[in-house]
Amino acid sequence: MLDHDLIRRTLSIALHTGGELAEIFVEDKASSNAIFDDGKVENLSSGRDRGAGIRVIVGDTTGFAHTADLSEAGLAEAAEAAGAAARSGGGGVQEIALTRQDAPRPNDIAILPEEVAKARKVALLRRADEAARGAGSAITQVTARYGDSRRRILVANSDGLLTEDDQVRTLFTVMAVASADTGMQTGYQSLGRTIGFELFDSYDVEDLAREAADRALLKLAARPAPSGTMPVVIGPGGGGVLFHEACGHGLEADLVAKGASVFAGRIGERVADPRITLVDDGTMAEEWGALAIDDEGSLASRNVLIEDGILTDYMWDLLRSRKEGRPRSGNGRRQSYKHLPMVRMTNTYVLAGPDDPAQIVADTPTGVYVAHLGGGQVNTATGDFVFGMTEAYLIEDGKITEPIREGNLIGNGPAVLASIDAVGDDFAMGSPGMCGKDGQGVPVGDGIPTMRVPALTIGGTA
Amino acid sequence: MPLDHPELLAVAVRIAEMAGAGEQVEAYVARSTSTSVKAYGGEVESLTQASSAGVGVRVIVDHREGFAYAGTLDEGAVLEALAEARDNARFGEPDEFNALAEPDGVAVADLDLWPAGLEHVATADKVAMALELERATTGRDARVSAVRVAMFADARGEGAVATSTGIRAWGRAGSCHLAVQALAVHDGETQIAAGLSVGREVSDLSVDEAASDAILRATRLLGSTKPATQRLTLVLEPRMTATILSLVGGMLNGEAVLKGRSPFAGRVGEAISSPLLTFVDDPTDPQSLGAETHDGEGLACRRNELVVHGVLQGFLQNSYTGRRSGTASTGSAQRGVASTPGVGAVALAVAPGSGTHEDVLGTVEHGLFVTSMAGLHSGVNPVSGDFSVGVEGLMVKGGELAEPIREATVASTLQRLLLDISAVGADLEWLPDGTGGVTLVIPDIALSGT
């Protein structure tokens, strides 16, 4: 992506007034999106973002500058700015020898986005619209969206690291609106993988569209959600966001180090039932958070965070792992070259447990069954978290009965984690997610088997 | 306003003038510079100096629309974006209402939104403010001895729109802010809360205001417990009111109405809220940090009344939705460089009612004063209006603030919340996102707790 001598010269400039580490992150991202809305292909758009972020670390201070100008002069100016921002008053010339490191990719790409005719991308959209509208006459509006991106990155630093990745993502989403005398309801479904257009050889957009439409139709007849605290059974796949919010963010080393996590100082302690093993895994082939290297050049890896209920590790970025003198975990990520990296999740999931999912429901006299969750949010300092249920039912006499309307659930991460009393043997990954932290969004995946939380608060009205 | 920085407009005009016969071309060009200083533990944790620029090109041919953008103003990339937008237009389906905006004669408000002093503030002074903010936050209350981060940030940007239909627009604005997240620790419990101070110039900022705000918000939640499930009166502080207002503003968007995704479609002239409520979107009000001279299609921004004494006045429109709905653009096109213009509000504000915050609170016998809401993106559906969010705050007993609560939700529908408003305070507060809120009271809401 960039000449190696130019990289070396740029890193030298960044360090010429002193500093312990200089890093250059180069990104070249091409993306395309097509939107079908209101019965027609609304438009096709494409974009190109290319630039470099340069940071210099001096003690506990990071200086950062970025530029869209990848010429020698443009890079030198950004390197000067980053160095000046971090200036320690030291200085001197530093020779940098770069050693290229190849990273194993989580999966191969068969069909790159740029090799696919635009007409083929657009054709998927109409098929989705027709399938969603065919699901029922109450479907009154459909929005289908196709998106792909190819993000090539290069990371080099003054420790001699030089590595690259070529990240491809393909996404398809459908939102349907169903209308009746009772008002309007929406249903949403999405599919995303870190592969190219071959995604559509394995998945039918019609299936996705029907799932979105069925979800909207189901809710037309839904009862108001109950209000208060009760047992909640979460279905396989749909509920991974529970762990992402309930404990994932709290295990990010930057928050832990600042005392902003309820999980600080708890390594080695029992935090959950022995049936719970939680993993963050950037190497999981094709899943939405998969990568070969993180945005600091560390190899993606499979990290066990909770093993048989015992808290075993946090997630780390370059700054925190250097400070603590421990290996990096491949969790240093950034939204783009314009952002500083921080600790982020990749694919976060709970391994399958021993219990029969049908029995878990049968053993729950009354409660709520959540088949599909929307997003969530956590206050890592208190551990309180919310997440939205986008498809949920009442459990009455051990049976899943009537659908209920949308709403948030609220709970406390450590308390919920410690209380989970059933873990199914039916693991599934969920829908592609976009995780936000301090204003930066990165793609993440999650997954869980069926599980039961004995007491969660349902934010309904009934 | 004189065009003393016409360079960016010239870039846009040059692209627009490349339009061929039977083709409309629009260029939206934007450029910004920003600084961010984060302080932690008495040191500068990070200092970021950034400048960005980009161009979005929209092409309409035979009523088909195509779009492309480039994150640079580099000549080659700009030409590539134009070529891509033209190619993309071949795949859009024709829509008789697809067309670029045309000059509509509405006068551009005379607004000075440019912080002329900001560019003369030395980086060292910005660093000093971030460090001072951390010291001020950690030095006043024994329970607050650390922050997660204390930050100074500023941003200045300019944008230009030119089209082959005769639009020529240029504007610029800037602002800066101080923000701190305070950690309050007591008896093994930790609470975190943010304090802010926002303005156009550094002289508008107050370290004391941001620090005091963060300390108060973090410490008053210490000892909070989960409340019982019950029905009670909600008292929303101005920033919570502004958040809910933004959600309602999104439902009064002409695009959502046309596409059958707004519960308020077809209700212009009807009462959709309590008669106590009046709110407008007025980007020409310089008190709002969302104030702008031009919208994303280059039309003059203007004052739009949305609800007056409870009665719905109309919807926000861009030129497409205005044309298709048989009305006209309200100057409400919203966009970034990387997207085509949508529709949205930028300076929504509630018209002040009567009484101070204390007066309004004093009328509430049994309620919850809400100081934070969580899960807005997962718990509020702008199509159905279903509303269910996590809340923290202080109970209200006999008109006075009482014990803190957490881990609870409140639920209703946005439609119901608007109709049930029983008091609107006069305590207008402008927020960093450009919205203006007041204290609001809504009785008989479902609170879920134990």
PDB file of C-alpha atoms in Angstrom, chain A residues 29 31 36-50 60-68 81-82 84-86 117-119 122 126 140-143 175 177 179 184-186 219 226-229 245 254-255 257-260 320 337-338 340 342 374-377 379-382 384 386-390 405-412 437-438 456-462, chain B residues 34 38-40 43-53 65-72 80 84-85 87-95 98 146-149 181 183 189-192 226 229-231 255 258-264 320 324 338 340 373-381 383-392 406-413 446-450:
ATOM      1  CA  LYS A  29     -11.510   1.669   2.019  1.00  0.00           C
ATOM      2  CA  SER A  31     -17.588   0.831  -0.212  1.00  0.00           C
ATOM      3  CA  PHE A  36     -34.470  -0.135  -2.282  1.00  0.00           C
ATOM      4  CA  ASP A  37     -37.271   1.776  -0.597  1.00  0.00           C
ATOM      5  CA  ASP A  38     -40.890   2.553  -1.234  1.00  0.00           C
ATOM      6  CA  GLY A  39     -41.105   0.147  -4.177  1.00  0.00           C
ATOM      7  CA  LYS A  40     -38.053   1.192  -6.180  1.00  0.00           C
ATOM      8  CA  VAL A  41     -34.280   1.214  -6.287  1.00  0.00           C
ATOM      9  CA  GLU A  42     -33.699   4.606  -4.700  1.00  0.00           C
ATOM     10  CA  ASN A  43     -30.048   4.935  -5.470  1.00  0.00           C
ATOM     11  CA  LEU A  44     -26.689   3.299  -5.638  1.00  0.00           C
ATOM     12  CA  SER A  45     -23.796   5.038  -3.962  1.00  0.00           C
ATOM     13  CA  SER A  46     -20.104   4.412  -3.734  1.00  0.00           C
ATOM     14  CA  GLY A  47     -17.358   5.899  -1.650  1.00  0.00           C
ATOM     15  CA  ARG A  48     -13.635   5.940  -1.205  1.00  0.00           C
ATOM     16  CA  ASP A  49     -11.729   6.844   1.945  1.00  0.00           C
ATOM     17  CA  ARG A  50      -7.979   6.719   1.942  1.00  0.00           C
ATOM     18  CA  ASP A  60       1.477   8.080  29.170  1.00  0.00           C
ATOM     19  CA  THR A  61       0.878  10.605  26.398  1.00  0.00           C
ATOM     20  CA  THR A  62      -0.208   9.853  22.843  1.00  0.00           C
ATOM     21  CA  GLY A  63       0.113  12.399  20.057  1.00  0.00           C
ATOM     22  CA  PHE A  64      -2.066  11.739  17.015  1.00  0.00           C
ATOM     23  CA  ALA A  65      -2.547  13.300  13.609  1.00  0.00           C
ATOM     24  CA  HIS A  66      -4.111  12.037  10.409  1.00  0.00           C
ATOM     25  CA  THR A  67      -4.034  12.965   6.764  1.00  0.00           C
ATOM     26  CA  ALA A  68      -5.753  12.042   3.527  1.00  0.00           C
ATOM     27  CA  ALA A  81       2.188  17.080  14.138  1.00  0.00           C
ATOM     28  CA  ALA A  82       1.848  13.772  15.984  1.00  0.00           C
ATOM     29  CA  ALA A  84       4.927  17.624  18.403  1.00  0.00           C
ATOM     30  CA  ALA A  85       1.699  16.694  20.141  1.00  0.00           C
ATOM     31  CA  ALA A  86       3.484  14.027  22.178  1.00  0.00           C
ATOM     32  CA  ALA A 117     -21.609  -6.025 -11.714  1.00  0.00           C
ATOM     33  CA  LYS A 118     -23.714  -3.335 -10.063  1.00  0.00           C
ATOM     34  CA  ALA A 119     -26.814  -4.757 -11.730  1.00  0.00           C
ATOM     35  CA  VAL A 122     -29.337  -4.171  -7.306  1.00  0.00           C
ATOM     36  CA  ARG A 126     -36.156  -6.294  -5.706  1.00  0.00           C
ATOM     37  CA  THR A 140     -47.151  -1.734   3.709  1.00  0.00           C
ATOM     38  CA  GLN A 141     -43.531  -0.731   3.318  1.00  0.00           C
ATOM     39  CA  VAL A 142     -40.196  -2.444   2.733  1.00  0.00           C
ATOM     40  CA  THR A 143     -36.667  -1.070   2.825  1.00  0.00           C
ATOM     41  CA  MET A 175     -36.919  -3.634   7.300  1.00  0.00           C
ATOM     42  CA  VAL A 177     -43.556  -2.158   8.131  1.00  0.00           C
ATOM     43  CA  SER A 179     -50.020  -1.740   9.338  1.00  0.00           C
ATOM     44  CA  MET A 184     -47.808   0.200  12.633  1.00  0.00           C
ATOM     45  CA  GLN A 185     -45.140  -2.295  13.616  1.00  0.00           C
ATOM     46  CA  THR A 186     -41.699  -2.973  12.200  1.00  0.00           C
ATOM     47  CA  LYS A 219     -46.253  -7.753  16.428  1.00  0.00           C
ATOM     48  CA  PRO A 226     -45.442  -6.851  31.038  1.00  0.00           C
ATOM     49  CA  SER A 227     -43.931  -4.527  33.593  1.00  0.00           C
ATOM     50  CA  GLY A 228     -41.774  -5.801  36.448  1.00  0.00           C
ATOM     51  CA  THR A 229     -39.216  -8.474  37.252  1.00  0.00           C
ATOM     52  CA  GLU A 245     -23.457  -5.471  27.274  1.00  0.00           C
ATOM     53  CA  ASP A 254      -8.889   0.464  29.273  1.00  0.00           C
ATOM     54  CA  LEU A 255     -12.092   0.764  31.333  1.00  0.00           C
ATOM     55  CA  ALA A 257      -7.553   0.257  34.408  1.00  0.00           C
ATOM     56  CA  LYS A 258      -9.465   3.454  35.121  1.00  0.00           C
ATOM     57  CA  GLY A 259     -11.727   1.880  37.723  1.00  0.00           C
ATOM     58  CA  ALA A 260     -14.686   2.386  35.399  1.00  0.00           C
ATOM     59  CA  ARG A 320      -2.461  -1.434  28.019  1.00  0.00           C
ATOM     60  CA  TYR A 337      -7.573   6.150  10.067  1.00  0.00           C
ATOM     61  CA  LYS A 338      -9.069   9.300  11.580  1.00  0.00           C
ATOM     62  CA  LEU A 340      -7.192   6.445  17.771  1.00  0.00           C
ATOM     63  CA  MET A 342      -8.916   1.471  21.842  1.00  0.00           C
ATOM     64  CA  GLY A 374     -32.051  -5.422  19.201  1.00  0.00           C
ATOM     65  CA  GLY A 375     -29.204  -3.293  20.478  1.00  0.00           C
ATOM     66  CA  GLY A 376     -28.239  -2.485  24.018  1.00  0.00           C
ATOM     67  CA  GLN A 377     -26.272  -0.127  26.218  1.00  0.00           C
ATOM     68  CA  ASN A 379     -23.005   1.751  32.200  1.00  0.00           C
ATOM     69  CA  THR A 380     -19.737  -0.094  32.889  1.00  0.00           C
ATOM     70  CA  ALA A 381     -19.208   1.666  36.221  1.00  0.00           C
ATOM     71  CA  THR A 382     -22.397   0.278  37.774  1.00  0.00           C
ATOM     72  CA  ASP A 384     -26.446  -1.721  34.745  1.00  0.00           C
ATOM     73  CA  VAL A 386     -30.405  -2.464  28.885  1.00  0.00           C
ATOM     74  CA  PHE A 387     -31.166  -4.313  25.695  1.00  0.00           C
ATOM     75  CA  GLY A 388     -34.149  -4.214  23.394  1.00  0.00           C
ATOM     76  CA  MET A 389     -36.376  -7.180  22.581  1.00  0.00           C
ATOM     77  CA  THR A 390     -37.527  -7.090  18.970  1.00  0.00           C
ATOM     78  CA  ARG A 405     -44.599  -5.664  21.924  1.00  0.00           C
ATOM     79  CA  GLU A 406     -41.126  -4.176  21.825  1.00  0.00           C
ATOM     80  CA  GLY A 407     -39.386  -2.858  24.882  1.00  0.00           C
ATOM     81  CA  ASN A 408     -36.146  -2.789  26.781  1.00  0.00           C
ATOM     82  CA  LEU A 409     -35.038  -5.197  29.479  1.00  0.00           C
ATOM     83  CA  ILE A 410     -32.843  -3.906  32.276  1.00  0.00           C
ATOM     84  CA  GLY A 411     -30.482  -5.736  34.602  1.00  0.00           C
ATOM     85  CA  ASN A 412     -27.162  -5.521  36.371  1.00  0.00           C
ATOM     86  CA  LYS A 437     -17.846   3.286  22.159  1.00  0.00           C
ATOM     87  CA  ASP A 438     -16.723   6.887  22.696  1.00  0.00           C
ATOM     88  CA  LEU A 456     -34.716  -9.544  34.683  1.00  0.00           C
ATOM     89  CA  THR A 457     -36.823  -6.398  34.641  1.00  0.00           C
ATOM     90  CA  ILE A 458     -39.119  -6.065  31.627  1.00  0.00           C
ATOM     91  CA  GLY A 459     -39.757  -2.490  30.570  1.00  0.00           C
ATOM     92  CA  GLY A 460     -43.399  -2.867  29.558  1.00  0.00           C
ATOM     93  CA  THR A 461     -46.624  -1.177  30.510  1.00  0.00           C
ATOM     94  CA  ALA A 462     -48.955  -4.047  31.378  1.00  0.00           C
TER      95      ALA A 462
ATOM     96  CA  SER B  34     -10.456  19.874  14.951  1.00  0.00           C
ATOM     97  CA  LYS B  38      -7.761  14.259  26.731  1.00  0.00           C
ATOM     98  CA  ALA B  39      -6.371  14.534  30.256  1.00  0.00           C
ATOM     99  CA  TYR B  40      -6.065  11.704  32.742  1.00  0.00           C
ATOM    100  CA  GLU B  43      -1.065  13.985  32.230  1.00  0.00           C
ATOM    101  CA  VAL B  44      -2.147  14.530  28.656  1.00  0.00           C
ATOM    102  CA  GLU B  45      -3.523  11.122  27.682  1.00  0.00           C
ATOM    103  CA  SER B  46      -3.855  12.069  24.029  1.00  0.00           C
ATOM    104  CA  LEU B  47      -3.704  15.091  21.803  1.00  0.00           C
ATOM    105  CA  THR B  48      -5.234  14.864  18.345  1.00  0.00           C
ATOM    106  CA  GLN B  49      -4.842  17.446  15.598  1.00  0.00           C
ATOM    107  CA  ALA B  50      -7.001  16.664  12.620  1.00  0.00           C
ATOM    108  CA  SER B  51      -8.168  18.098   9.383  1.00  0.00           C
ATOM    109  CA  SER B  52     -10.547  16.414   6.970  1.00  0.00           C
ATOM    110  CA  ALA B  53     -12.115  17.251   3.670  1.00  0.00           C
ATOM    111  CA  GLU B  65     -30.230   9.275  -9.087  1.00  0.00           C
ATOM    112  CA  GLY B  66     -26.652   8.172  -8.481  1.00  0.00           C
ATOM    113  CA  PHE B  67     -24.223   9.197  -5.757  1.00  0.00           C
ATOM    114  CA  ALA B  68     -20.541   8.853  -4.892  1.00  0.00           C
ATOM    115  CA  TYR B  69     -18.148  10.457  -2.442  1.00  0.00           C
ATOM    116  CA  ALA B  70     -14.443  10.776  -1.808  1.00  0.00           C
ATOM    117  CA  GLY B  71     -12.791  11.514   1.526  1.00  0.00           C
ATOM    118  CA  THR B  72     -10.380  14.004  -0.060  1.00  0.00           C
ATOM    119  CA  GLU B  80     -13.512   9.587 -10.004  1.00  0.00           C
ATOM    120  CA  GLU B  84     -18.895   6.836 -10.274  1.00  0.00           C
ATOM    121  CA  ALA B  85     -22.010   8.909  -9.495  1.00  0.00           C
ATOM    122  CA  ASP B  87     -22.352   5.283 -13.517  1.00  0.00           C
ATOM    123  CA  ASN B  88     -24.424   4.653 -10.377  1.00  0.00           C
ATOM    124  CA  ALA B  89     -27.281   6.737 -11.806  1.00  0.00           C
ATOM    125  CA  ARG B  90     -27.769   4.069 -14.485  1.00  0.00           C
ATOM    126  CA  PHE B  91     -28.958   1.661 -11.774  1.00  0.00           C
ATOM    127  CA  GLY B  92     -31.380   3.880  -9.839  1.00  0.00           C
ATOM    128  CA  GLU B  93     -35.000   3.552 -10.921  1.00  0.00           C
ATOM    129  CA  PRO B  94     -36.718   6.626 -12.381  1.00  0.00           C
ATOM    130  CA  ASP B  95     -38.825   8.693 -10.015  1.00  0.00           C
ATOM    131  CA  ASN B  98     -36.113  13.141  -8.454  1.00  0.00           C
ATOM    132  CA  ALA B 146     -10.741  10.287  39.618  1.00  0.00           C
ATOM    133  CA  VAL B 147     -12.177  10.863  36.187  1.00  0.00           C
ATOM    134  CA  ARG B 148     -12.499   8.465  33.283  1.00  0.00           C
ATOM    135  CA  VAL B 149     -11.403  11.315  31.033  1.00  0.00           C
ATOM    136  CA  GLN B 181     -16.677  11.949  33.081  1.00  0.00           C
ATOM    137  CA  LEU B 183     -16.120   8.704  38.906  1.00  0.00           C
ATOM    138  CA  GLU B 189     -20.002   1.555  44.836  1.00  0.00           C
ATOM    139  CA  THR B 190     -18.949   3.500  41.740  1.00  0.00           C
ATOM    140  CA  GLN B 191     -21.071   5.967  39.770  1.00  0.00           C
ATOM    141  CA  ILE B 192     -20.015   7.697  36.580  1.00  0.00           C
ATOM    142  CA  LYS B 226     -33.884  -0.387  42.369  1.00  0.00           C
ATOM    143  CA  THR B 229     -42.755  -1.428  39.973  1.00  0.00           C
ATOM    144  CA  GLN B 230     -45.397   1.313  40.060  1.00  0.00           C
ATOM    145  CA  ARG B 231     -47.135   4.096  38.164  1.00  0.00           C
ATOM    146  CA  GLU B 255     -39.670  11.348   4.211  1.00  0.00           C
ATOM    147  CA  LEU B 258     -44.367   9.892   2.520  1.00  0.00           C
ATOM    148  CA  LYS B 259     -43.059   6.380   2.973  1.00  0.00           C
ATOM    149  CA  GLY B 260     -45.694   5.361   5.503  1.00  0.00           C
ATOM    150  CA  ARG B 261     -43.354   5.245   8.457  1.00  0.00           C
ATOM    151  CA  SER B 262     -44.700   8.066  10.631  1.00  0.00           C
ATOM    152  CA  PRO B 263     -47.629   7.677  13.045  1.00  0.00           C
ATOM    153  CA  PHE B 264     -48.316  11.401  12.533  1.00  0.00           C
ATOM    154  CA  TYR B 320     -37.599  15.789  -2.975  1.00  0.00           C
ATOM    155  CA  ARG B 324     -43.583  14.841  -3.924  1.00  0.00           C
ATOM    156  CA  ALA B 338     -20.804  10.470   2.462  1.00  0.00           C
ATOM    157  CA  THR B 340     -27.411  11.897  -0.095  1.00  0.00           C
ATOM    158  CA  MET B 373     -31.978   7.457  29.933  1.00  0.00           C
ATOM    159  CA  ALA B 374     -30.389   4.364  28.356  1.00  0.00           C
ATOM    160  CA  GLY B 375     -31.268   2.181  25.384  1.00  0.00           C
ATOM    161  CA  LEU B 376     -32.966   4.816  23.236  1.00  0.00           C
ATOM    162  CA  HIS B 377     -31.843   3.096  20.037  1.00  0.00           C
ATOM    163  CA  SER B 378     -33.100  -0.311  21.156  1.00  0.00           C
ATOM    164  CA  GLY B 379     -36.194   0.718  23.109  1.00  0.00           C
ATOM    165  CA  VAL B 380     -37.821   3.458  21.039  1.00  0.00           C
ATOM    166  CA  ASN B 381     -39.475   2.586  17.741  1.00  0.00           C
ATOM    167  CA  VAL B 383     -42.594   3.918  13.428  1.00  0.00           C
ATOM    168  CA  SER B 384     -44.873   2.414  16.080  1.00  0.00           C
ATOM    169  CA  GLY B 385     -43.983   5.034  18.695  1.00  0.00           C
ATOM    170  CA  ASP B 386     -43.359   2.294  21.304  1.00  0.00           C
ATOM    171  CA  PHE B 387     -41.186   3.774  24.042  1.00  0.00           C
ATOM    172  CA  SER B 388     -39.293   1.797  26.704  1.00  0.00           C
ATOM    173  CA  VAL B 389     -36.033   3.082  28.166  1.00  0.00           C
ATOM    174  CA  GLY B 390     -33.768   2.468  31.140  1.00  0.00           C
ATOM    175  CA  VAL B 391     -33.785   5.371  33.614  1.00  0.00           C
ATOM    176  CA  GLU B 392     -31.820   6.720  36.538  1.00  0.00           C
ATOM    177  CA  ARG B 406     -31.372   3.000  39.195  1.00  0.00           C
ATOM    178  CA  GLU B 407     -31.938  -0.194  37.162  1.00  0.00           C
ATOM    179  CA  ALA B 408     -35.521   0.700  36.258  1.00  0.00           C
ATOM    180  CA  THR B 409     -37.377   1.376  33.030  1.00  0.00           C
ATOM    181  CA  VAL B 410     -40.229   3.623  32.019  1.00  0.00           C
ATOM    182  CA  ALA B 411     -42.572   2.698  29.182  1.00  0.00           C
ATOM    183  CA  SER B 412     -45.348   4.263  27.142  1.00  0.00           C
ATOM    184  CA  THR B 413     -45.675   5.421  23.547  1.00  0.00           C
ATOM    185  CA  ALA B 446     -45.408   2.764  34.062  1.00  0.00           C
ATOM    186  CA  LEU B 447     -42.116   2.342  35.947  1.00  0.00           C
ATOM    187  CA  SER B 448     -40.696  -1.206  36.003  1.00  0.00           C
ATOM    188  CA  GLY B 449     -38.456  -2.167  38.889  1.00  0.00           C
ATOM    189  CA  THR B 450     -38.577  -4.966  41.431  1.00  0.00           C
TER     190      THR B 450
END
